[in-house]
Amino acid sequence: MSTTAEEQAKLVETSKRLAAYQAVKDYLLPEYTRVGIGSGSTVVYVVEAIAALGPAVTSKMAFYPTGSQSEELIEAAGLDLQYISKLPAGRQLDVAFDGADEVDDDLNLIKGGGACLWQEKIVAASAKQFVCVADFRKLSPSLGTAWKKGIPIEVLPMAAPRVLDELQRMGSQNPRIRPGLPGKAGAIVTDNGLWIIDAPFAPLLLSKGTEPGDGNNGVWTVDALADALIKIPGVAEIGLFYGKNGLQVASGAQKPVAAYFGMADGSVEVRTASS
Ligand SMILES: O=C[C@H](O)[C@H](O)[C@H](O)COP(=O)(O)O
């Protein structure tokens, strides 16, 4: 049976909400005091689920945003807004929730479709547990399969032409500076005053159990590509969240310990980091 665009959009929203409520139920423990809140349309339901717990649970918690959108979400929900810049050295967030544009079988992520990625990575890496929340469209065997717009890369504007050259040399097909939204002339400007380049690559190989793909034949493993991208002068941060997960390192993990997917049949699929 075919679904209309309107029905599909409704299904997607329902899936996001289901995943968000389940993730909050499983990972937001009442004794927690510091919680990271990511960006995007799925995180809206995370904040909704948290606020629904009521002040008896949330009043002892502080919430740390990943940009201007999540700042507004936290404030609008009447939750205590704090900043990661004020988190004392040596302290971590108990948990951070965030969305993703694509999630592969090793829980590597593409993020930044909404032009937020740098602050998101800092908040995720500051949390003891990073939990990803998404809908069924984001599940993918390898990055670049479902999300075709390219890997979002946050760049210093003056370096953008050189970065584009380098991306092409690395095999990216038609990397582009992301334009501003309708009504904004010129490039999109991030919360950090920088630009975004979207760099499409051929689907990325999982790093685990694979020969290192170094881009020589146009094919990269996630880790090799990420390590190469972050070294390009002018690149501030990349929208690949990769490397070790939160089970393997005490802090600094970019990959989630668990990813929640709202499915089209109304179930929630949970994928957890193995080790
Ligand atoms: O730049 C935006 C962030 O990385 C989002 O978390 C990501 O794009 C997923 O957003 P959404 O939940 O709207 O699909």
mmCIF file of C-alpha atoms and ligand atoms in Angstrom:
data_model
loop_
_atom_site.group_PDB
_atom_site.id
_atom_site.type_symbol
_atom_site.label_atom_id
_atom_site.label_comp_id
_atom_site.label_asym_id
_atom_site.label_seq_id
_atom_site.Cartn_x
_atom_site.Cartn_y
_atom_site.Cartn_z
ATOM 1 C CA MET A 1 0.000 0.000 0.000
ATOM 2 C CA SER A 2 1.477 3.353 -0.961
ATOM 3 C CA THR A 3 1.584 6.176 1.540
ATOM 4 C CA THR A 4 1.145 9.841 0.780
ATOM 5 C CA ALA A 5 3.898 12.331 1.551
ATOM 6 C CA GLU A 6 1.784 13.627 4.422
ATOM 7 C CA GLU A 7 1.364 10.134 5.908
ATOM 8 C CA GLN A 8 5.072 9.473 5.542
ATOM 9 C CA ALA A 9 5.934 12.736 7.303
ATOM 10 C CA LYS A 10 3.571 11.833 10.140
ATOM 11 C CA LEU A 11 5.116 8.371 10.419
ATOM 12 C CA VAL A 12 8.580 9.884 10.651
ATOM 13 C CA GLU A 13 7.510 12.294 13.414
ATOM 14 C CA THR A 14 5.829 9.464 15.347
ATOM 15 C CA SER A 15 9.008 7.385 15.007
ATOM 16 C CA LYS A 16 11.189 10.193 16.310
ATOM 17 C CA ARG A 17 8.928 10.679 19.319
ATOM 18 C CA LEU A 18 8.860 6.940 20.129
ATOM 19 C CA ALA A 19 12.652 6.697 19.996
ATOM 20 C CA ALA A 20 13.103 9.818 22.111
ATOM 21 C CA TYR A 21 10.725 8.723 24.879
ATOM 22 C CA GLN A 22 12.298 5.253 25.040
ATOM 23 C CA ALA A 23 15.847 6.624 25.149
ATOM 24 C CA VAL A 24 14.960 9.059 27.938
ATOM 25 C CA LYS A 25 13.197 6.284 29.886
ATOM 26 C CA ASP A 26 16.246 4.012 29.611
ATOM 27 C CA TYR A 27 19.098 6.497 30.029
ATOM 28 C CA LEU A 28 17.915 9.470 32.104
ATOM 29 C CA LEU A 29 18.248 8.232 35.666
ATOM 30 C CA PRO A 30 16.625 10.353 38.399
ATOM 31 C CA GLU A 31 19.931 10.719 40.251
ATOM 32 C CA TYR A 32 21.613 12.403 37.272
ATOM 33 C CA THR A 33 22.459 16.089 37.593
ATOM 34 C CA ARG A 34 24.080 17.067 34.255
ATOM 35 C CA VAL A 35 22.479 16.305 30.902
ATOM 36 C CA GLY A 36 23.592 17.256 27.369
ATOM 37 C CA ILE A 37 20.932 18.200 24.828
ATOM 38 C CA GLY A 38 21.774 17.996 21.121
ATOM 39 C CA SER A 39 20.289 19.701 18.068
ATOM 40 C CA GLY A 40 17.775 18.918 15.373
ATOM 41 C CA SER A 41 14.148 17.908 15.017
ATOM 42 C CA THR A 42 14.389 14.611 16.957
ATOM 43 C CA VAL A 43 15.870 16.250 20.017
ATOM 44 C CA VAL A 44 12.687 18.308 20.302
ATOM 45 C CA TYR A 45 11.003 15.089 21.461
ATOM 46 C CA VAL A 46 13.859 14.299 23.836
ATOM 47 C CA VAL A 47 13.255 17.605 25.598
ATOM 48 C CA GLU A 48 9.506 16.973 25.531
ATOM 49 C CA ALA A 49 10.045 13.547 27.150
ATOM 50 C CA ILE A 50 12.335 15.031 29.809
ATOM 51 C CA ALA A 51 9.954 17.884 30.616
ATOM 52 C CA ALA A 52 7.097 15.372 30.923
ATOM 53 C CA LEU A 53 8.900 13.806 33.889
ATOM 54 C CA GLY A 54 8.064 16.956 35.834
ATOM 55 C CA PRO A 55 10.018 19.123 38.262
ATOM 56 C CA ALA A 56 10.182 16.357 40.870
ATOM 57 C CA VAL A 57 12.751 14.693 38.605
ATOM 58 C CA THR A 58 14.157 17.538 36.498
ATOM 59 C CA SER A 59 14.590 20.324 39.065
ATOM 60 C CA LYS A 60 17.835 18.809 40.344
ATOM 61 C CA MET A 61 19.242 18.566 36.815
ATOM 62 C CA ALA A 62 21.192 21.077 34.694
ATOM 63 C CA PHE A 63 20.966 20.925 30.907
ATOM 64 C CA TYR A 64 23.836 21.698 28.534
ATOM 65 C CA PRO A 65 23.005 22.764 24.952
ATOM 66 C CA THR A 66 24.908 22.181 21.718
ATOM 67 C CA GLY A 67 23.902 25.445 20.073
ATOM 68 C CA SER A 68 21.281 28.154 19.818
ATOM 69 C CA GLN A 69 18.411 25.793 18.939
ATOM 70 C CA SER A 70 18.887 23.500 21.930
ATOM 71 C CA GLU A 71 19.429 26.534 24.163
ATOM 72 C CA GLU A 72 15.956 27.712 23.190
ATOM 73 C CA LEU A 73 14.461 24.245 23.639
ATOM 74 C CA ILE A 74 15.849 23.958 27.162
ATOM 75 C CA GLU A 75 14.630 27.416 28.153
ATOM 76 C CA ALA A 76 11.194 26.971 26.596
ATOM 77 C CA ALA A 77 10.735 23.719 28.544
ATOM 78 C CA GLY A 78 11.535 25.552 31.795
ATOM 79 C CA LEU A 79 14.664 23.450 32.405
ATOM 80 C CA ASP A 80 17.859 24.783 33.998
ATOM 81 C CA LEU A 81 20.176 26.011 31.193
ATOM 82 C CA GLN A 82 23.914 25.695 31.835
ATOM 83 C CA TYR A 83 26.960 25.903 29.585
ATOM 84 C CA ILE A 84 29.674 23.375 28.862
ATOM 85 C CA SER A 85 32.214 26.215 29.039
ATOM 86 C CA LYS A 86 31.417 26.462 32.762
ATOM 87 C CA LEU A 87 31.686 22.731 33.453
ATOM 88 C CA PRO A 88 34.639 22.462 35.833
ATOM 89 C CA ALA A 89 37.687 20.606 34.560
ATOM 90 C CA GLY A 90 37.547 16.938 35.461
ATOM 91 C CA ARG A 91 33.749 16.878 35.527
ATOM 92 C CA GLN A 92 31.570 15.072 32.967
ATOM 93 C CA LEU A 93 27.938 15.159 31.963
ATOM 94 C CA ASP A 94 26.039 12.085 33.144
ATOM 95 C CA VAL A 95 24.445 11.582 29.749
ATOM 96 C CA ALA A 96 23.953 13.443 26.440
ATOM 97 C CA PHE A 97 21.178 12.845 23.901
ATOM 98 C CA ASP A 98 21.453 13.839 20.242
ATOM 99 C CA GLY A 99 20.117 13.006 16.790
ATOM 100 C CA ALA A 100 21.983 11.905 13.666
ATOM 101 C CA ASP A 101 21.657 12.057 9.905
ATOM 102 C CA GLU A 102 22.929 8.510 9.384
ATOM 103 C CA VAL A 103 24.082 5.683 11.672
ATOM 104 C CA ASP A 104 26.091 2.685 10.448
ATOM 105 C CA ASP A 105 26.409 -0.829 11.848
ATOM 106 C CA ASP A 106 29.339 0.195 14.092
ATOM 107 C CA LEU A 107 27.406 3.220 15.433
ATOM 108 C CA ASN A 108 29.555 5.688 13.510
ATOM 109 C CA LEU A 109 27.465 8.757 12.757
ATOM 110 C CA ILE A 110 27.062 11.481 10.178
ATOM 111 C CA LYS A 111 25.865 14.668 11.865
ATOM 112 C CA GLY A 112 25.585 18.314 10.882
ATOM 113 C CA GLY A 113 22.662 18.177 8.451
ATOM 114 C CA GLY A 114 21.221 21.085 10.423
ATOM 115 C CA ALA A 115 24.598 22.892 10.519
ATOM 116 C CA CYS A 116 25.313 21.889 14.136
ATOM 117 C CA LEU A 117 28.232 19.575 14.717
ATOM 118 C CA TRP A 118 31.174 21.171 16.500
ATOM 119 C CA GLN A 119 29.439 21.979 19.778
ATOM 120 C CA GLU A 120 27.585 18.658 19.476
ATOM 121 C CA LYS A 121 30.857 16.757 19.349
ATOM 122 C CA ILE A 122 32.213 18.620 22.365
ATOM 123 C CA VAL A 123 29.078 17.902 24.397
ATOM 124 C CA ALA A 124 28.948 14.234 23.329
ATOM 125 C CA ALA A 125 32.607 13.777 24.210
ATOM 126 C CA SER A 126 32.027 15.448 27.590
ATOM 127 C CA ALA A 127 29.403 12.896 28.590
ATOM 128 C CA LYS A 128 29.880 9.576 30.345
ATOM 129 C CA GLN A 129 27.206 8.207 28.031
ATOM 130 C CA PHE A 130 26.212 9.570 24.647
ATOM 131 C CA VAL A 131 22.872 8.293 23.352
ATOM 132 C CA CYS A 132 21.710 8.747 19.761
ATOM 133 C CA VAL A 133 18.019 9.124 18.925
ATOM 134 C CA ALA A 134 16.707 8.801 15.378
ATOM 135 C CA ASP A 135 14.010 7.472 13.073
ATOM 136 C CA PHE A 136 14.130 4.460 10.768
ATOM 137 C CA ARG A 137 15.448 6.486 7.795
ATOM 138 C CA LYS A 138 18.794 6.959 9.542
ATOM 139 C CA LEU A 139 19.693 3.247 9.822
ATOM 140 C CA SER A 140 22.301 2.321 7.273
ATOM 141 C CA PRO A 141 24.856 -0.443 6.661
ATOM 142 C CA SER A 142 27.510 2.154 5.808
ATOM 143 C CA LEU A 143 27.728 5.935 5.928
ATOM 144 C CA GLY A 144 26.989 7.621 2.630
ATOM 145 C CA THR A 145 24.369 5.045 1.642
ATOM 146 C CA ALA A 146 21.229 6.717 2.977
ATOM 147 C CA TRP A 147 22.586 10.240 3.526
ATOM 148 C CA LYS A 148 23.663 11.363 0.064
ATOM 149 C CA LYS A 149 24.145 15.071 0.735
ATOM 150 C CA GLY A 150 27.712 14.578 1.874
ATOM 151 C CA ILE A 151 29.683 14.778 5.090
ATOM 152 C CA PRO A 152 29.146 18.179 6.718
ATOM 153 C CA ILE A 153 32.465 19.874 7.445
ATOM 154 C CA GLU A 154 32.710 23.117 9.440
ATOM 155 C CA VAL A 155 35.338 25.407 7.922
ATOM 156 C CA LEU A 156 36.904 28.803 8.374
ATOM 157 C CA PRO A 157 35.366 30.877 5.525
ATOM 158 C CA MET A 158 38.728 32.183 4.233
ATOM 159 C CA ALA A 159 39.954 28.595 3.844
ATOM 160 C CA ALA A 160 36.851 27.282 2.036
ATOM 161 C CA PRO A 161 38.279 27.304 -1.555
ATOM 162 C CA ARG A 162 41.446 25.470 -0.458
ATOM 163 C CA VAL A 163 39.406 22.948 1.529
ATOM 164 C CA LEU A 164 37.190 22.303 -1.514
ATOM 165 C CA ASP A 165 40.309 21.655 -3.640
ATOM 166 C CA GLU A 166 41.669 19.212 -1.091
ATOM 167 C CA LEU A 167 38.339 17.388 -0.760
ATOM 168 C CA GLN A 168 38.232 16.874 -4.520
ATOM 169 C CA ARG A 169 41.776 15.498 -4.445
ATOM 170 C CA MET A 170 40.609 13.063 -1.764
ATOM 171 C CA GLY A 171 37.843 11.758 -4.012
ATOM 172 C CA SER A 172 34.826 13.753 -2.854
ATOM 173 C CA GLN A 173 32.312 14.106 -5.654
ATOM 174 C CA ASN A 174 31.243 17.722 -6.047
ATOM 175 C CA PRO A 175 31.806 19.127 -2.544
ATOM 176 C CA ARG A 176 29.889 22.373 -2.038
ATOM 177 C CA ILE A 177 29.669 25.288 0.370
ATOM 178 C CA ARG A 178 26.202 25.020 1.925
ATOM 179 C CA PRO A 179 24.024 27.966 0.911
ATOM 180 C CA GLY A 180 22.022 29.933 3.464
ATOM 181 C CA LEU A 181 18.337 29.294 3.961
ATOM 182 C CA PRO A 182 15.856 31.212 1.759
ATOM 183 C CA GLY A 183 16.087 34.886 2.636
ATOM 184 C CA LYS A 184 19.793 34.678 3.519
ATOM 185 C CA ALA A 185 22.220 35.731 0.816
ATOM 186 C CA GLY A 186 25.453 33.751 0.740
ATOM 187 C CA ALA A 187 26.599 30.756 2.765
ATOM 188 C CA ILE A 188 24.974 29.315 5.857
ATOM 189 C CA VAL A 189 26.725 30.542 9.001
ATOM 190 C CA THR A 190 27.040 28.178 11.973
ATOM 191 C CA ASP A 191 26.581 29.002 15.666
ATOM 192 C CA ASN A 192 30.366 29.403 15.697
ATOM 193 C CA GLY A 193 30.447 31.962 12.862
ATOM 194 C CA LEU A 194 31.879 29.445 10.388
ATOM 195 C CA TRP A 195 30.695 27.846 7.120
ATOM 196 C CA ILE A 196 29.655 24.313 6.254
ATOM 197 C CA ILE A 197 30.965 22.352 3.275
ATOM 198 C CA ASP A 198 29.012 19.219 2.313
ATOM 199 C CA ALA A 199 31.393 16.623 0.894
ATOM 200 C CA PRO A 200 29.882 13.514 -0.735
ATOM 201 C CA PHE A 201 32.107 10.414 -0.759
ATOM 202 C CA ALA A 202 31.458 6.865 -1.925
ATOM 203 C CA PRO A 203 29.877 4.801 0.901
ATOM 204 C CA LEU A 204 32.416 4.388 3.703
ATOM 205 C CA LEU A 205 33.712 0.994 4.788
ATOM 206 C CA LEU A 206 33.366 0.028 8.432
ATOM 207 C CA SER A 207 36.784 0.261 10.056
ATOM 208 C CA LYS A 208 36.396 -2.843 12.219
ATOM 209 C CA GLY A 209 37.661 -5.978 10.455
ATOM 210 C CA THR A 210 38.359 -4.155 7.187
ATOM 211 C CA GLU A 211 41.575 -3.465 5.335
ATOM 212 C CA PRO A 212 42.263 0.247 5.804
ATOM 213 C CA GLY A 213 40.587 2.107 2.940
ATOM 214 C CA ASP A 214 42.928 5.037 2.364
ATOM 215 C CA GLY A 215 41.020 6.627 -0.503
ATOM 216 C CA ASN A 216 43.480 5.416 -3.153
ATOM 217 C CA ASN A 217 40.732 3.662 -5.083
ATOM 218 C CA GLY A 218 38.113 6.227 -4.050
ATOM 219 C CA VAL A 219 37.076 4.098 -1.088
ATOM 220 C CA TRP A 220 37.704 5.087 2.499
ATOM 221 C CA THR A 221 37.104 3.487 5.851
ATOM 222 C CA VAL A 222 35.321 5.756 8.304
ATOM 223 C CA ASP A 223 38.349 6.187 10.570
ATOM 224 C CA ALA A 224 40.865 6.797 7.770
ATOM 225 C CA LEU A 225 38.676 9.410 6.095
ATOM 226 C CA ALA A 226 37.849 11.143 9.373
ATOM 227 C CA ASP A 227 41.524 11.243 10.387
ATOM 228 C CA ALA A 228 42.426 12.758 6.989
ATOM 229 C CA LEU A 229 39.595 15.321 6.924
ATOM 230 C CA ILE A 230 40.317 16.744 10.353
ATOM 231 C CA LYS A 231 43.938 17.405 9.308
ATOM 232 C CA ILE A 232 43.026 19.705 6.390
ATOM 233 C CA PRO A 233 44.089 23.264 7.309
ATOM 234 C CA GLY A 234 40.970 25.400 7.729
ATOM 235 C CA VAL A 235 38.748 22.532 8.881
ATOM 236 C CA ALA A 236 37.411 23.280 12.355
ATOM 237 C CA GLU A 237 35.433 20.069 12.857
ATOM 238 C CA ILE A 238 33.828 17.296 10.838
ATOM 239 C CA GLY A 239 30.388 15.710 10.995
ATOM 240 C CA LEU A 240 31.768 12.183 11.298
ATOM 241 C CA PHE A 241 31.430 10.901 14.864
ATOM 242 C CA TYR A 242 33.765 7.918 14.961
ATOM 243 C CA GLY A 243 36.524 6.084 16.803
ATOM 244 C CA LYS A 244 36.035 4.397 20.135
ATOM 245 C CA ASN A 245 32.680 4.342 21.867
ATOM 246 C CA GLY A 246 31.794 5.198 25.435
ATOM 247 C CA LEU A 247 32.330 1.605 26.610
ATOM 248 C CA GLN A 248 35.962 1.700 25.560
ATOM 249 C CA VAL A 249 37.077 5.090 26.844
ATOM 250 C CA ALA A 250 36.320 6.880 30.100
ATOM 251 C CA SER A 251 35.761 10.177 28.290
ATOM 252 C CA GLY A 252 36.121 11.755 24.879
ATOM 253 C CA ALA A 253 33.987 9.233 22.982
ATOM 254 C CA GLN A 254 32.230 10.545 19.884
ATOM 255 C CA LYS A 255 30.306 7.364 19.167
ATOM 256 C CA PRO A 256 27.157 6.576 21.154
ATOM 257 C CA VAL A 257 26.791 3.781 23.676
ATOM 258 C CA ALA A 258 23.325 3.214 22.247
ATOM 259 C CA ALA A 259 21.277 4.333 19.251
ATOM 260 C CA TYR A 260 17.480 4.333 19.372
ATOM 261 C CA PHE A 261 15.492 4.112 16.142
ATOM 262 C CA GLY A 262 11.777 4.653 15.947
ATOM 263 C CA MET A 263 10.607 2.130 13.355
ATOM 264 C CA ALA A 264 7.783 2.412 10.838
ATOM 265 C CA ASP A 265 5.835 -0.407 12.550
ATOM 266 C CA GLY A 266 5.691 1.491 15.834
ATOM 267 C CA SER A 267 8.508 -0.417 17.547
ATOM 268 C CA VAL A 268 11.815 1.000 18.757
ATOM 269 C CA GLU A 269 15.029 -0.702 17.664
ATOM 270 C CA VAL A 270 17.946 -0.268 20.035
ATOM 271 C CA ARG A 271 21.513 -0.837 18.925
ATOM 272 C CA THR A 272 24.184 -0.840 21.574
ATOM 273 C CA ALA A 273 27.943 -0.596 21.343
ATOM 274 C CA SER A 274 29.425 -4.052 21.695
ATOM 275 C CA SER A 275 32.804 -3.141 23.211
HETATM 276 O O1 LIG B 1 23.124 19.631 12.488
HETATM 277 C C1 LIG B 1 22.282 19.001 13.058
HETATM 278 C C2 LIG B 1 22.496 17.872 13.954
HETATM 279 O O2 LIG B 1 23.664 17.153 13.745
HETATM 280 C C3 LIG B 1 21.276 16.954 14.038
HETATM 281 O O3 LIG B 1 21.394 16.226 15.218
HETATM 282 C C4 LIG B 1 21.140 16.003 12.855
HETATM 283 O O4 LIG B 1 21.144 16.727 11.643
HETATM 284 C C5 LIG B 1 19.847 15.180 12.947
HETATM 285 O O5 LIG B 1 18.773 16.046 12.898
HETATM 286 P P1 LIG B 1 17.262 15.561 12.853
HETATM 287 O O6 LIG B 1 16.951 14.970 14.169
HETATM 288 O O7 LIG B 1 16.479 16.822 12.562
HETATM 289 O O8 LIG B 1 17.156 14.589 11.723
#
